[in-house]
Tab-separated table of C-alpha atoms and ligand atoms in Angstrom:
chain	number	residue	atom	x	y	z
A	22	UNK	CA	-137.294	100.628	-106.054
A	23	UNK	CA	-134.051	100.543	-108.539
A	24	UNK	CA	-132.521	102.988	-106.624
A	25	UNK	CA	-131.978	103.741	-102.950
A	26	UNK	CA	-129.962	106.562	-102.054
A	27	UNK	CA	-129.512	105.292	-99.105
A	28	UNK	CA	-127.161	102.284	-99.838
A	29	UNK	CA	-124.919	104.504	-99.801
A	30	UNK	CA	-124.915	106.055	-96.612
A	31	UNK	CA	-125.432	102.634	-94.689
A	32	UNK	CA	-121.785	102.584	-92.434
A	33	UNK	CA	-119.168	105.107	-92.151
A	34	UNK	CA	-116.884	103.399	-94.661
A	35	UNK	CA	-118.807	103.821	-97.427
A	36	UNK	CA	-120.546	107.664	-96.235
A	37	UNK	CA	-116.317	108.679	-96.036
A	38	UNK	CA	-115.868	107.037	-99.369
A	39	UNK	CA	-118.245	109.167	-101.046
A	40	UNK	CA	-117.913	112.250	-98.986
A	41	UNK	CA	-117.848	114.974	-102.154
A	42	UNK	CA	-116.120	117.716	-100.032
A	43	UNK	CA	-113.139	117.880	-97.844
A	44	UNK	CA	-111.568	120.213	-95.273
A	45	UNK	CA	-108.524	120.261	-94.152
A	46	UNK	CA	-106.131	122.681	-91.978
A	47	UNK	CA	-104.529	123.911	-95.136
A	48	UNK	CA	-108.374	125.845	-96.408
A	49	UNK	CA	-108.010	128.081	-93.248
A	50	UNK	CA	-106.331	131.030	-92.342
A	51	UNK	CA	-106.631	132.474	-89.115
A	52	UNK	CA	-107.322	136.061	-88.005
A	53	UNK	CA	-105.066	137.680	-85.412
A	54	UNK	CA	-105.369	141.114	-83.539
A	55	UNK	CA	-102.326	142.712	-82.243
A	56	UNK	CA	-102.167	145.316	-79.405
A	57	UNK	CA	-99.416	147.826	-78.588
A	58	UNK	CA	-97.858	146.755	-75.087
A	59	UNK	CA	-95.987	144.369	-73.389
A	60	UNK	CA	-96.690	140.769	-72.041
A	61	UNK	CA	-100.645	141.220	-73.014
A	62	UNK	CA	-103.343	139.717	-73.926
A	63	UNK	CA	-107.100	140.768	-74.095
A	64	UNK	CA	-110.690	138.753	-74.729
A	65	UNK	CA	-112.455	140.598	-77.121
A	66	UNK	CA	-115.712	140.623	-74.724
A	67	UNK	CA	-118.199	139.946	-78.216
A	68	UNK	CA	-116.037	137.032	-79.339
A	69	UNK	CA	-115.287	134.544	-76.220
A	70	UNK	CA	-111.856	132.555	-76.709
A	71	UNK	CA	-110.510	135.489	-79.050
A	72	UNK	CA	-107.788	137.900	-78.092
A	73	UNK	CA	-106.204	140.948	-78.596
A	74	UNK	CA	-102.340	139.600	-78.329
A	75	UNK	CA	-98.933	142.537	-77.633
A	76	UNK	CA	-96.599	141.077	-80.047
A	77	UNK	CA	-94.499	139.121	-77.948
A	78	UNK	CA	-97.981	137.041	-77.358
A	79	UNK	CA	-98.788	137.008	-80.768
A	80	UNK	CA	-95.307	135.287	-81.420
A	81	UNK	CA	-96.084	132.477	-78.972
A	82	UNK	CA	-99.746	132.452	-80.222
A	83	UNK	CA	-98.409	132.004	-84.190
A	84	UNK	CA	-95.547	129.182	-82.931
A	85	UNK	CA	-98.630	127.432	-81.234
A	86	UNK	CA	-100.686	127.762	-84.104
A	87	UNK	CA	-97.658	126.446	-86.598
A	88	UNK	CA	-97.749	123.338	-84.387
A	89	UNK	CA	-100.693	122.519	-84.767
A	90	UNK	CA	-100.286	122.743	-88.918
A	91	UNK	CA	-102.230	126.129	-89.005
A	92	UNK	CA	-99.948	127.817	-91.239
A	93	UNK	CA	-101.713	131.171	-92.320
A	94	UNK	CA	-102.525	134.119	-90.630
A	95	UNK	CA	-104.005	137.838	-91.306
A	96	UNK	CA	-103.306	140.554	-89.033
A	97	UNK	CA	-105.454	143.493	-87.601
A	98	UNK	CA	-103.865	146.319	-85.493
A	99	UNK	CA	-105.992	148.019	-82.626
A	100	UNK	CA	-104.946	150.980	-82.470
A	101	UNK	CA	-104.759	153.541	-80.037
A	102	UNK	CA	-106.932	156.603	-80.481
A	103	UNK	CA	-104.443	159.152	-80.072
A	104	UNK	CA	-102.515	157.902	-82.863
A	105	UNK	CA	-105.490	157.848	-85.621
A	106	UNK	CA	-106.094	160.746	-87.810
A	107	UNK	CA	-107.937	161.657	-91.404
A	108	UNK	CA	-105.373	160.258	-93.360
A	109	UNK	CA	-104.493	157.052	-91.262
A	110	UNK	CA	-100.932	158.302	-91.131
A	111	UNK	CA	-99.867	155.923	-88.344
A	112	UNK	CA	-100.223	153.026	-90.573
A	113	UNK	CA	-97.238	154.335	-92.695
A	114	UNK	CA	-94.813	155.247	-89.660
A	115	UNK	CA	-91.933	152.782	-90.229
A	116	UNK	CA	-91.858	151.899	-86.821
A	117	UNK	CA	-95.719	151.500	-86.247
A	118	UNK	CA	-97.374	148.242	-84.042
A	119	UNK	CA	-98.304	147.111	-87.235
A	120	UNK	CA	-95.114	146.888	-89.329
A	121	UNK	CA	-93.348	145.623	-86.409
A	122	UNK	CA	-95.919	142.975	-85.990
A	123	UNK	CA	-95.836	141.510	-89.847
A	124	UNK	CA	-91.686	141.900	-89.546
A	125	UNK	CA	-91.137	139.962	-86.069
A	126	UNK	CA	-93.939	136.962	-87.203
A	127	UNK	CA	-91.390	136.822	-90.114
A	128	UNK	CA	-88.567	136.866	-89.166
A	129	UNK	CA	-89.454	134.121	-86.468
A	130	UNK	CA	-91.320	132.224	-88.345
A	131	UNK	CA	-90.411	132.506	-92.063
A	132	UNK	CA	-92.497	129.583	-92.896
A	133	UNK	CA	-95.654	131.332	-91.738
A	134	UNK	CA	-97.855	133.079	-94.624
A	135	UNK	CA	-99.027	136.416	-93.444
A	136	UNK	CA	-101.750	137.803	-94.961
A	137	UNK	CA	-102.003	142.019	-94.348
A	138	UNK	CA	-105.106	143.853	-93.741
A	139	UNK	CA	-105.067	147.469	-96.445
A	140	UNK	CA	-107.638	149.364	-95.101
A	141	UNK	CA	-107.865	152.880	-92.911
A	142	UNK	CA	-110.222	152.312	-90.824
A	143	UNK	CA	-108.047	151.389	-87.415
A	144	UNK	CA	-106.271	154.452	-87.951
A	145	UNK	CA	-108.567	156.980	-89.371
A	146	UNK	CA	-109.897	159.048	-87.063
A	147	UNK	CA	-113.522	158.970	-88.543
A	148	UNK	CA	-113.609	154.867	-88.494
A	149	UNK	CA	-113.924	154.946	-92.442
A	150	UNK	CA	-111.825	152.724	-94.616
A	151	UNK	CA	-111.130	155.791	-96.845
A	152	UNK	CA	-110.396	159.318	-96.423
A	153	UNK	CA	-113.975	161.582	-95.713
A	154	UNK	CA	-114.208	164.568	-96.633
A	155	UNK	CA	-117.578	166.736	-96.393
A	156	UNK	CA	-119.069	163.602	-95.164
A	157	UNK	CA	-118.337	161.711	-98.205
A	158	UNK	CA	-115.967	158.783	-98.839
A	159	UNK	CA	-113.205	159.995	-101.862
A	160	UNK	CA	-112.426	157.554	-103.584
A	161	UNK	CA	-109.240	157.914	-105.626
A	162	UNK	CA	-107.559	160.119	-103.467
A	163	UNK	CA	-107.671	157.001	-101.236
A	164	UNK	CA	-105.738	154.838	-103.516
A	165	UNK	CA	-102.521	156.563	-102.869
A	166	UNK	CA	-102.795	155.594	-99.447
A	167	UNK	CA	-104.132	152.270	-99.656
A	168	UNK	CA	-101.002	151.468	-102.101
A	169	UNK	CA	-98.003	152.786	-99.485
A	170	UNK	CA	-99.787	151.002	-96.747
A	171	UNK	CA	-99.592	147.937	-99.196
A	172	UNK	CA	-95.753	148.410	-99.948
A	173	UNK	CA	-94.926	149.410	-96.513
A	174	UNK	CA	-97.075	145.892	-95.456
A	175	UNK	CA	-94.562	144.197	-98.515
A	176	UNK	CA	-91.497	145.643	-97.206
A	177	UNK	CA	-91.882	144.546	-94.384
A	178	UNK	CA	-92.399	141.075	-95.472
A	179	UNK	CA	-96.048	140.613	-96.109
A	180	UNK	CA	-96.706	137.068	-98.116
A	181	UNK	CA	-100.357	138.349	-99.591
A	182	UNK	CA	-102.018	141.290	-99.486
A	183	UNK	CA	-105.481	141.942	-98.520
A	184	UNK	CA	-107.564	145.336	-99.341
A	185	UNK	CA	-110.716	145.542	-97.428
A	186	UNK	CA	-111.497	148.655	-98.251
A	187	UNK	CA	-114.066	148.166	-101.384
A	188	UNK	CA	-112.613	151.821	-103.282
A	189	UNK	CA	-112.938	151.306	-106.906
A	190	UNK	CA	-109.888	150.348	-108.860
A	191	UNK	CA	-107.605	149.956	-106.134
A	192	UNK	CA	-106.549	146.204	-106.723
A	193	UNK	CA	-104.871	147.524	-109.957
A	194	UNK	CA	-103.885	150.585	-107.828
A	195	UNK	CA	-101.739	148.613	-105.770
A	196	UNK	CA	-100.393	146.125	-108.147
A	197	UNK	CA	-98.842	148.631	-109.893
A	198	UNK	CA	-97.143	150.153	-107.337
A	199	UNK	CA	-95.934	146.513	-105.908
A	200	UNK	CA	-94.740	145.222	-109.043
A	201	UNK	CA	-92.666	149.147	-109.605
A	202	UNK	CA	-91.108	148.907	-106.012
A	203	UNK	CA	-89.748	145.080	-106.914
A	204	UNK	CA	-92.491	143.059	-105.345
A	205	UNK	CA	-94.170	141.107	-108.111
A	206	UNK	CA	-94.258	137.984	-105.954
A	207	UNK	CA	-96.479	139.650	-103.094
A	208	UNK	CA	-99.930	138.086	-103.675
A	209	UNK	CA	-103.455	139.929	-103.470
A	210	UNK	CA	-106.664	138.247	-102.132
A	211	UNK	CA	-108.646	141.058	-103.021
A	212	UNK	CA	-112.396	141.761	-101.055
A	213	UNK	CA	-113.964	141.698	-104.123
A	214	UNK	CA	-117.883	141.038	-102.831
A	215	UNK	CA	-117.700	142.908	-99.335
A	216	UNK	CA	-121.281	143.049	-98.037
A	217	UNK	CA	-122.377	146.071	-95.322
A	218	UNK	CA	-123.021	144.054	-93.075
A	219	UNK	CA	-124.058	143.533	-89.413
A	220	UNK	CA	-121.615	140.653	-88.839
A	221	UNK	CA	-118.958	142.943	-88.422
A	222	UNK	CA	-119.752	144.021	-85.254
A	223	UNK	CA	-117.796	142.258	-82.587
A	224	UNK	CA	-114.670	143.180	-85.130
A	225	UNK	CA	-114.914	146.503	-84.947
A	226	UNK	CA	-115.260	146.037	-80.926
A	227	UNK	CA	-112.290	144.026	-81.057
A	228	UNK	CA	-110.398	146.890	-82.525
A	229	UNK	CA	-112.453	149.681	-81.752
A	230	UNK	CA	-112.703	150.691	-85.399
A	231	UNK	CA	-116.204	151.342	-85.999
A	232	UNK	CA	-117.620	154.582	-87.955
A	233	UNK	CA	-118.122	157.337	-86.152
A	234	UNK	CA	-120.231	158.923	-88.445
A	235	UNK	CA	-122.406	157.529	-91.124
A	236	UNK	CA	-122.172	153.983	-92.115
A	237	UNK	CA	-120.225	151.985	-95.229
A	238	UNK	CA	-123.094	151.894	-97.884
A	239	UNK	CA	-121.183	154.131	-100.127
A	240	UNK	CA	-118.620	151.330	-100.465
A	241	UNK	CA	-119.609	148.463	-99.182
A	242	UNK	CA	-121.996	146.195	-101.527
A	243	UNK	CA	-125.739	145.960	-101.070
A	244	UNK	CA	-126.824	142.745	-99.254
A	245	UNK	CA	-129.540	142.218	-101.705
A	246	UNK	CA	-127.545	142.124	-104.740
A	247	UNK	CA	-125.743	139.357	-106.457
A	248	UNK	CA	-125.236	140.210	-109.812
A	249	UNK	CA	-122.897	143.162	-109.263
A	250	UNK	CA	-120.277	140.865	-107.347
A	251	UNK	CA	-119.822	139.309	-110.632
A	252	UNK	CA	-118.688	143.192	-111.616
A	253	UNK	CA	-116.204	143.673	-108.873
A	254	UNK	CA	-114.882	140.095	-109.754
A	255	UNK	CA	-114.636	140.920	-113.156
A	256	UNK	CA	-112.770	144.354	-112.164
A	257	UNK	CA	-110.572	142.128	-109.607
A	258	UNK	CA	-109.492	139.567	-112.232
A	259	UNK	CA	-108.259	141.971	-114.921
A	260	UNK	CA	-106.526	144.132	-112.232
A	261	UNK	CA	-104.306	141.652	-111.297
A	262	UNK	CA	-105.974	139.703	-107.935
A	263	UNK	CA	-104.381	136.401	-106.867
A	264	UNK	CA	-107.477	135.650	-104.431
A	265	UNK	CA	-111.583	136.555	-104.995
A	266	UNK	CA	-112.874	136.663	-101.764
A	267	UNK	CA	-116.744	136.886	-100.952
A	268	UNK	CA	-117.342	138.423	-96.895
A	269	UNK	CA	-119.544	137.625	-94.914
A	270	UNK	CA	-119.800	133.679	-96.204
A	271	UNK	CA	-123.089	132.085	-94.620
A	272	UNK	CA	-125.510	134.491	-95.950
A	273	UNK	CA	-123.718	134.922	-98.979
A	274	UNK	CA	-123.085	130.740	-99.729
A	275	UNK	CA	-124.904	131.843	-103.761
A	276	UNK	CA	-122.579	134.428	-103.929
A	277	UNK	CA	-119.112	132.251	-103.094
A	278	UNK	CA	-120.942	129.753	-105.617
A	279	UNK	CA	-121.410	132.222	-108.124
A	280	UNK	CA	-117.682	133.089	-108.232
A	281	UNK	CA	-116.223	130.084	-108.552
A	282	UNK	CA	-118.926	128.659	-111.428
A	283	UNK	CA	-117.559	131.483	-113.017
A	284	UNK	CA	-114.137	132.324	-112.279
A	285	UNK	CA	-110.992	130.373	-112.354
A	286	UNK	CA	-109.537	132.429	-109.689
A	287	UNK	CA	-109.207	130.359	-105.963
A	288	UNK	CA	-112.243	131.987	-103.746
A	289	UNK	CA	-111.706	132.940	-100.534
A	290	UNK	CA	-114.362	133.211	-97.640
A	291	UNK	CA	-114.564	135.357	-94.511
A	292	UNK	CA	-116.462	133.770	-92.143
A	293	UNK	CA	-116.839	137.350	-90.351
A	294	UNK	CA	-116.936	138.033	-86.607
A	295	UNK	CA	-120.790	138.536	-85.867
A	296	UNK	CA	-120.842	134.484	-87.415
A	297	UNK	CA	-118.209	133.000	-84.917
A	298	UNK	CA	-119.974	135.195	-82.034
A	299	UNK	CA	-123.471	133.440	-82.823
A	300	UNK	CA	-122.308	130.165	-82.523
A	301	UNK	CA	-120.832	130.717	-79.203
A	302	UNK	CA	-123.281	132.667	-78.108
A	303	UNK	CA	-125.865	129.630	-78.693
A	304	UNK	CA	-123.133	126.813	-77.604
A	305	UNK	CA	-122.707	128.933	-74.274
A	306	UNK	CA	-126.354	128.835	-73.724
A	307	UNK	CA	-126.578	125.079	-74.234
A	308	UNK	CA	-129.227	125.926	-77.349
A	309	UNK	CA	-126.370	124.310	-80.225
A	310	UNK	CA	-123.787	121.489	-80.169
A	311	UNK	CA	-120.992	123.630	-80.454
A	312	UNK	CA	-118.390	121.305	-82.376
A	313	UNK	CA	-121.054	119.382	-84.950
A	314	UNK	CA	-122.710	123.610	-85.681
A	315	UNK	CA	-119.164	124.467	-86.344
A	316	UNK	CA	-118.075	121.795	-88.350
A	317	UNK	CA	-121.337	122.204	-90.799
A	318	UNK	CA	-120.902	125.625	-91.103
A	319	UNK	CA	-117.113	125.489	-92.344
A	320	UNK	CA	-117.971	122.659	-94.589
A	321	UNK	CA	-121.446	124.522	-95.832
A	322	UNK	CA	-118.608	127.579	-96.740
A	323	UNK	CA	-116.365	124.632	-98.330
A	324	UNK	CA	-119.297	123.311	-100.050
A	325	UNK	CA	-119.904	126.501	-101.442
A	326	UNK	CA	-116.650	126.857	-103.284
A	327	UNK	CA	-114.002	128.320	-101.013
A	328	UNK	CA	-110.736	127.031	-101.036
A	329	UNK	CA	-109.463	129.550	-98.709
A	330	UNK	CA	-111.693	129.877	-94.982
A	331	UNK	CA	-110.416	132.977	-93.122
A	332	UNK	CA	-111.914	132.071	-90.143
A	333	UNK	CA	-111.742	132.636	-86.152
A	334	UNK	CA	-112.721	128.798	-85.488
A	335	UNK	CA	-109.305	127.712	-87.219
A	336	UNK	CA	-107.048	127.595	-83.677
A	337	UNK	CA	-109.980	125.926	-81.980
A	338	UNK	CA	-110.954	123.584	-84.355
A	339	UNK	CA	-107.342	121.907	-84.985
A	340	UNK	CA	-106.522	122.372	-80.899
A	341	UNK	CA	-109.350	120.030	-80.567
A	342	UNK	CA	-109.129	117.721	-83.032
A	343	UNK	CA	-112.981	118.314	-84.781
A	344	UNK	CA	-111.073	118.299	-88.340
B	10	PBG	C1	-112.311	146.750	-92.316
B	10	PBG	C2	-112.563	145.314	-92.041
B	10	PBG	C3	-113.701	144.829	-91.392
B	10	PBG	C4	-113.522	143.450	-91.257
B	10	PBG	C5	-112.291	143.116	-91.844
B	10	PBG	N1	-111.703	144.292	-92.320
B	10	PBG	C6	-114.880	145.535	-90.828
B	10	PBG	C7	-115.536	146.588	-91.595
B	10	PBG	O1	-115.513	146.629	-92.823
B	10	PBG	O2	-116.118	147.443	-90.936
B	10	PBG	C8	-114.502	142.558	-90.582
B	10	PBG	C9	-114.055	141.225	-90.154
B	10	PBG	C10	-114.955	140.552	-89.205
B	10	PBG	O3	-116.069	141.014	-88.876
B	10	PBG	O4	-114.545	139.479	-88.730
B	10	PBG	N2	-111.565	147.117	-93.369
């Protein structure tokens, strides 16, 4: 035999010297959910080790984090019922959980990139990301929301900008109106291939968000279709997007790969809620070795193409030294 691929993985020198893909705390950002309150700090009950943190937590929470060289961060609100309505006013009210949450991580920690959420579904009253009407998702008439939540999230000191919310044309939508109001620096990592999916599930537990009528279908892409992501990354790259990002990631590794064989944009990954709950859900049982299962997986998403891992293992995995 002339060759032996196996030569090559004979000690850990050489298997580190040829190691094709690398992770490192500087591919993740970490996912945070904020509370309104005082001194508190909730498991979500689908995702063990997560928590809903009251702001002065989440301060303590990001200054731990920071030590520990996790450096970015994207914010959810839950948000109480009473304050949600059609046209998810509460998320422009100046003084709102949310914009108090981006301003106070900021102003504590300036060297902290926060990532914002655009999206109405923790304060629409009908769990949609866009405005319903007759039972059907409008889509333009949701872009003038989407963009003042987006400047209000820039005002008050937002680093990059996230939409979530899969209407069409609102990554151009929003740039527009950043770059009029004097933020052209703001970045957006747009959700340009968001799947309907059921890994969302312990998410929209976490912030008690989900639909409460119909489901996303009407918005959010097909699961069996790859070819249109290349469409919405298209759409993403001439409107203006700083960030492509594919969500869920593991069953959607060809879709990641797609993206980046073809783009020159960085891609993004969002390894979603329902992922991190399976893998402790199977380490808790004893049926998976928890740290090895969640090293793979963030390199598989690595592998893939992502440069950016939005991920709810990223505290857990630097706390105990797996990276
Ligand atoms: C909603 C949004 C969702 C997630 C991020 N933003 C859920 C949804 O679309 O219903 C899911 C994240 C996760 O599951 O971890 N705009």
């Amino acid at each position: 035999m002339l060759i032996r691929p196996r030569r090559n993985r004979k000690s850990a020198v050489i298997r580190d010297m040829v190691q094709e893909t690398r992770l490192s705390a500087s591919n993740l950002i970490f996912p945070l959910f904020i509370i309104d309150g005082k001194d508190v700090q909730t498991e979500v009950a689908s995702m063990p080790g997560i928590y809903r943190y009251s702001i002065d937590r989440l301060l303590r929470e990001v200054e731990a984090c920071l030590n520990l060289g996790l450096r970015a961060f994207d914010l959810f609100p839950n948000i109480d019922e009473a304050l949600k309505d059609k046209y998810a006013s509460e998320s422009l009210r100046e003084d709102s959980l949310y914009l108090r949450a981006i301003r106070e991580v900021k102003q504590h920690f300036p060297e902290a990139c926060v990532v914002t959420d655009v999206a109405m579904d923790p304060y629409s009253s009908d769990g949609h990301d866009g405005i319903v009407e007759n039972g059907e998702i409008l889509n333009d008439e949701t872009l003038d929301i989407l963009a003042k939540m987006a400047l209000a999230h820039a005002q008050a000191g937002a680093d990059i900008i996230a939409p979530s919310d899969m209407m069409d044309g609102r990554i151009g939508y929003i740039r527009k109106v950043l770059d009029e109001n004097g933020f052209s620096k703001v970045s957006l990592m747009s959700y340009t291939a968001k799947y309907a999916s059921a890994f969302y599930g312990p998410f929209r537990d976490a912030l008690n968000s989900a639909p409460k009528h119909g489901d996303k279908k009407t918005y959010q892409m097909n699961p069996a279709n790859q070819r249109e992501a290349l469409i919405e990354a298209h759409l993403d790259t001439q409107e203006g997007a700083d960030f492509l990002m594919v969500k869920p990631a593991l069953p959607y590794l060809d879709v990641i790969k797609l993206l980046k064989d073809n783009f020159d944009l960085p891609i993004a990954a969002y390894n979603v809620s329902g992922e991190y709950a399976m893998i402790k859900a199977s380490a808790r049982n004893g049926w998976l070795d928890e740290q090895r299962a969640t090293m793979e997986v963030l390199m598989g998403i690595r592998r893939a193409g992502a440069t950016a891992i939005l991920t709810y293992h990223a505290k857990e995995v630097l706390e105990k030294k797996w990276l």
